[in-house]
Short mmCIF file of C-alpha atoms in Angstrom, two decimals:
data_model
loop_
_atom_site.label_atom_id
_atom_site.label_comp_id
_atom_site.label_asym_id
_atom_site.label_seq_id
_atom_site.Cartn_x
_atom_site.Cartn_y
_atom_site.Cartn_z
CA VAL A 1313 174.72 67.07 132.70
CA PRO A 1314 176.79 65.18 135.29
CA ARG A 1315 177.45 67.24 138.41
CA VAL A 1316 181.01 67.90 139.54
CA ARG A 1317 182.24 65.76 142.43
CA ASN A 1318 181.70 67.57 145.72
CA VAL A 1319 183.77 65.17 147.84
CA GLU A 1320 187.23 64.21 146.61
CA TRP A 1321 188.14 61.48 149.10
CA ILE A 1322 186.58 59.54 151.92
CA LEU A 1323 188.25 57.81 154.83
CA TYR A 1324 186.38 54.57 155.49
CA ALA A 1325 187.41 51.50 157.49
CA GLY A 1326 191.05 52.57 157.37
CA PHE A 1327 191.05 53.16 153.60
CA ASP A 1328 191.53 56.47 151.81
CA ILE A 1329 189.18 56.09 148.84
CA ALA A 1330 188.98 58.44 145.86
CA THR A 1331 185.34 59.10 144.97
CA TRP A 1332 183.91 58.81 141.46
CA TYR A 1333 180.72 60.87 141.37
CA TYR A 1334 178.72 63.66 142.99
CA SER A 1335 176.57 62.80 146.02
CA PRO A 1336 173.93 65.16 147.47
CA TYR A 1337 175.34 65.59 150.96
CA PRO A 1338 174.03 68.64 152.87
CA ASP A 1339 175.33 72.06 151.85
CA GLU A 1340 177.87 72.28 154.67
CA TYR A 1341 179.60 69.18 153.24
CA GLN A 1342 179.94 70.54 149.70
CA ASP A 1343 183.39 71.12 148.21
CA CYS A 1344 184.93 68.79 150.75
CA GLN A 1345 188.45 67.53 150.13
CA ARG A 1346 188.03 64.59 152.51
CA LEU A 1347 184.97 63.25 154.29
CA PHE A 1348 185.33 60.90 157.24
CA ILE A 1349 182.73 58.14 157.41
CA CYS A 1350 182.20 55.95 160.45
CA GLU A 1351 182.14 52.35 159.26
CA SER A 1352 179.94 51.41 162.22
CA CYS A 1353 176.98 53.80 161.86
CA LEU A 1354 177.89 55.45 158.49
CA LYS A 1355 177.74 58.94 159.99
CA TYR A 1356 179.63 61.42 157.77
CA ILE A 1357 181.96 63.93 159.42
CA ARG A 1358 183.98 66.75 157.92
CA HIS A 1359 186.73 67.27 160.49
CA LEU A 1360 189.29 64.72 161.72
CA GLU A 1361 189.04 65.75 165.37
CA SER A 1362 185.26 65.29 165.35
CA TYR A 1363 185.66 61.95 163.61
CA ILE A 1364 188.11 60.67 166.23
CA THR A 1365 185.79 61.80 169.03
CA HIS A 1366 182.82 60.11 167.35
CA THR A 1367 184.54 56.78 166.71
CA LYS A 1368 185.58 56.57 170.36
CA ALA A 1369 181.97 57.09 171.44
CA CYS A 1370 180.14 55.08 168.74
CA LYS A 1371 178.88 51.83 170.23
CA ARG A 1372 177.58 50.21 167.04
CA ARG A 1373 179.54 47.17 165.87
CA LYS A 1374 177.17 45.85 163.20
CA PRO A 1375 174.44 47.11 160.87
CA PRO A 1376 170.96 47.46 162.37
CA GLY A 1377 168.82 44.54 161.28
CA VAL A 1378 168.86 40.76 161.23
CA VAL A 1379 171.48 38.38 159.86
CA VAL A 1380 170.08 36.45 156.89
CA TYR A 1381 173.36 34.93 155.66
CA SER A 1382 176.57 33.95 157.43
CA LYS A 1383 179.67 32.19 156.13
CA GLY A 1384 183.22 32.64 157.34
CA ILE A 1385 183.98 36.33 157.86
CA ASN A 1386 180.95 37.42 155.84
CA LYS A 1387 177.39 38.17 156.89
CA ILE A 1388 174.42 39.73 155.12
CA TYR A 1389 172.13 41.88 157.25
CA LYS A 1390 168.57 42.68 156.21
CA VAL A 1391 168.00 46.33 157.13
CA ASP A 1392 164.56 47.92 156.83
CA GLY A 1393 164.59 51.41 155.36
CA LYS A 1394 161.54 52.56 157.31
CA SER A 1395 162.79 51.34 160.70
CA ASN A 1396 166.39 52.46 160.12
CA LYS A 1397 165.89 55.58 158.03
CA LEU A 1398 169.05 57.51 158.94
CA TYR A 1399 171.36 54.51 158.53
CA CYS A 1400 169.90 53.71 155.09
CA GLN A 1401 170.05 57.35 153.99
CA ASN A 1402 173.72 57.50 154.99
CA LEU A 1403 174.33 54.24 153.11
CA SER A 1404 172.63 55.65 150.01
CA LEU A 1405 174.67 58.87 150.12
CA LEU A 1406 177.86 56.82 150.45
CA ALA A 1407 176.84 54.62 147.51
CA LYS A 1408 176.15 57.63 145.29
CA LEU A 1409 179.84 58.57 145.48
CA PHE A 1410 180.51 55.46 143.36
CA LEU A 1411 177.34 55.11 141.27
CA ASP A 1412 176.50 57.48 138.42
CA ASN A 1413 172.83 56.56 137.98
CA LYS A 1414 171.62 56.15 141.55
CA THR A 1415 168.63 58.37 142.39
CA LEU A 1416 167.51 56.97 145.77
CA TYR A 1417 168.99 59.01 148.63
CA PHE A 1418 166.41 60.03 151.20
CA ASP A 1419 163.12 58.26 150.38
CA VAL A 1420 164.22 54.89 151.73
CA HIS A 1421 161.09 53.75 153.58
CA GLY A 1422 159.88 51.51 150.73
CA PHE A 1423 163.12 49.54 150.51
CA GLN A 1424 164.99 46.74 152.21
CA PHE A 1425 168.79 46.95 152.24
CA TYR A 1426 170.87 43.78 152.27
CA VAL A 1427 174.22 44.84 153.73
CA LEU A 1428 177.25 42.59 153.23
CA THR A 1429 179.88 42.77 155.96
CA GLU A 1430 183.35 41.49 156.79
CA THR A 1431 184.11 40.65 160.42
CA ARG A 1432 187.17 42.61 161.48
CA ALA A 1433 189.63 40.45 163.40
CA SER A 1434 190.79 43.17 165.79
CA ASP A 1435 187.45 43.92 167.45
CA LYS A 1436 184.98 41.47 165.84
CA ALA A 1437 183.00 44.36 164.35
CA ASP A 1438 180.99 43.60 161.20
CA VAL A 1439 182.14 46.25 158.72
CA PRO A 1440 179.87 46.98 155.70
CA VAL A 1441 181.68 46.31 152.41
CA GLY A 1442 178.73 46.45 150.01
CA PHE A 1443 174.98 46.09 149.70
CA PHE A 1444 172.01 45.80 147.44
CA SER A 1445 168.64 47.43 147.89
CA LYS A 1446 165.27 45.93 146.99
CA GLU A 1447 161.80 47.44 146.82
CA ILE A 1448 159.46 45.90 149.36
CA VAL A 1449 156.73 45.96 146.68
CA SER A 1450 157.92 45.98 143.06
CA TYR A 1451 155.15 46.06 140.48
CA ASP A 1452 157.74 45.47 137.75
CA GLY A 1453 159.07 42.29 139.37
CA TYR A 1454 162.50 43.71 140.18
CA ASN A 1455 164.48 41.75 142.77
CA LEU A 1456 167.28 44.32 143.04
CA ALA A 1457 167.22 48.12 142.76
CA CYS A 1458 170.84 49.05 143.38
CA ILE A 1459 174.06 47.14 144.06
CA LEU A 1460 177.50 48.32 145.15
CA ILE A 1461 180.71 46.84 146.47
CA LEU A 1462 182.98 49.55 147.86
CA PRO A 1463 186.26 49.86 145.89
CA PRO A 1464 188.68 48.44 148.52
CA PHE A 1465 186.59 45.28 148.73
CA GLN A 1466 186.08 44.60 145.04
CA ARG A 1467 187.57 41.58 143.24
CA LYS A 1468 186.52 39.28 146.06
CA SER A 1469 183.44 37.86 144.28
CA TYR A 1470 181.22 39.84 146.64
CA GLY A 1471 179.15 41.14 143.75
CA LYS A 1472 178.38 37.58 142.64
CA LEU A 1473 177.43 36.68 146.19
CA LEU A 1474 174.90 39.51 146.44
CA ILE A 1475 173.45 38.84 142.98
CA GLU A 1476 173.05 35.15 143.78
CA PHE A 1477 171.43 36.05 147.09
CA SER A 1478 168.92 38.32 145.32
CA TYR A 1479 167.87 35.41 143.10
CA GLU A 1480 167.55 33.12 146.12
CA LEU A 1481 165.17 35.66 147.65
CA SER A 1482 163.12 35.56 144.45
CA LYS A 1483 162.94 31.76 144.68
CA ILE A 1484 161.72 31.97 148.27
CA GLU A 1485 159.07 34.50 147.19
CA GLY A 1486 158.07 32.27 144.26
CA LYS A 1487 158.81 34.99 141.74
CA VAL A 1488 160.94 35.40 138.63
CA GLY A 1489 163.07 38.42 139.47
CA SER A 1490 165.40 40.68 137.55
CA PRO A 1491 167.43 43.78 138.44
CA GLU A 1492 166.07 47.26 137.94
CA LYS A 1493 167.29 49.03 134.80
CA PRO A 1494 169.45 50.78 133.89
CA LEU A 1495 172.32 49.04 135.62
CA SER A 1496 175.47 50.93 136.49
CA ASP A 1497 178.61 50.00 134.55
CA LEU A 1498 179.86 48.01 137.53
CA GLY A 1499 176.44 46.41 137.88
CA LYS A 1500 176.53 45.26 134.26
CA LEU A 1501 179.97 43.75 134.73
CA GLY A 1502 178.78 42.00 137.87
CA TYR A 1503 175.77 40.42 136.16
CA VAL A 1504 177.79 39.34 133.12
CA SER A 1505 180.32 37.69 135.43
CA TYR A 1506 177.58 36.06 137.52
CA TRP A 1507 175.70 34.60 134.57
CA THR A 1508 178.88 33.49 132.82
CA THR A 1509 179.84 31.51 135.92
CA ALA A 1510 176.31 30.19 136.39
CA ILE A 1511 176.06 28.96 132.77
CA LEU A 1512 179.51 27.36 132.79
CA ARG A 1513 178.56 25.59 136.00
CA GLU A 1514 175.63 23.95 134.23
CA ILE A 1515 177.51 22.89 131.08
#
């Protein structure tokens, strides 16, 4: 039985975003009308005053990890779940607000996270707009475990970019990869769009 949403709205990167699903935030964050999320470190905060204080003090301007793709205002950072446990847990909790079938929240050490960013013109910070996760060792040959583009940044072909990047990683590894099942509804739409474009490109 689907659980009732425990967070109604989030404030993220200047956007008020209505959430879609329940996410297992700690008990003190349950039944929260609005949750404030720092787009730099992904820390979640319940009160506006605390959020303002945090954002003034937060020094992070990009995801932890290494840049593995860069074009225009976009970068993809490879973030290791074991080395950056808290960041990846916060990312997973954020993603669960918009994914109905996501089950990875806290056990992130066996995963790599490929975080897509937009460079903000005002301060040159690289703001996360989406990501996909990938098991470091997948015995089923999956090249992607979970994918999400946050709602304000959808319809920019970012989903296609991440899907294409996941297949490029498979090529580098010399493997035939496929996404983990079941896909979310948005994930299905993303893959249909990607493969439709890819096939038309070859015709």
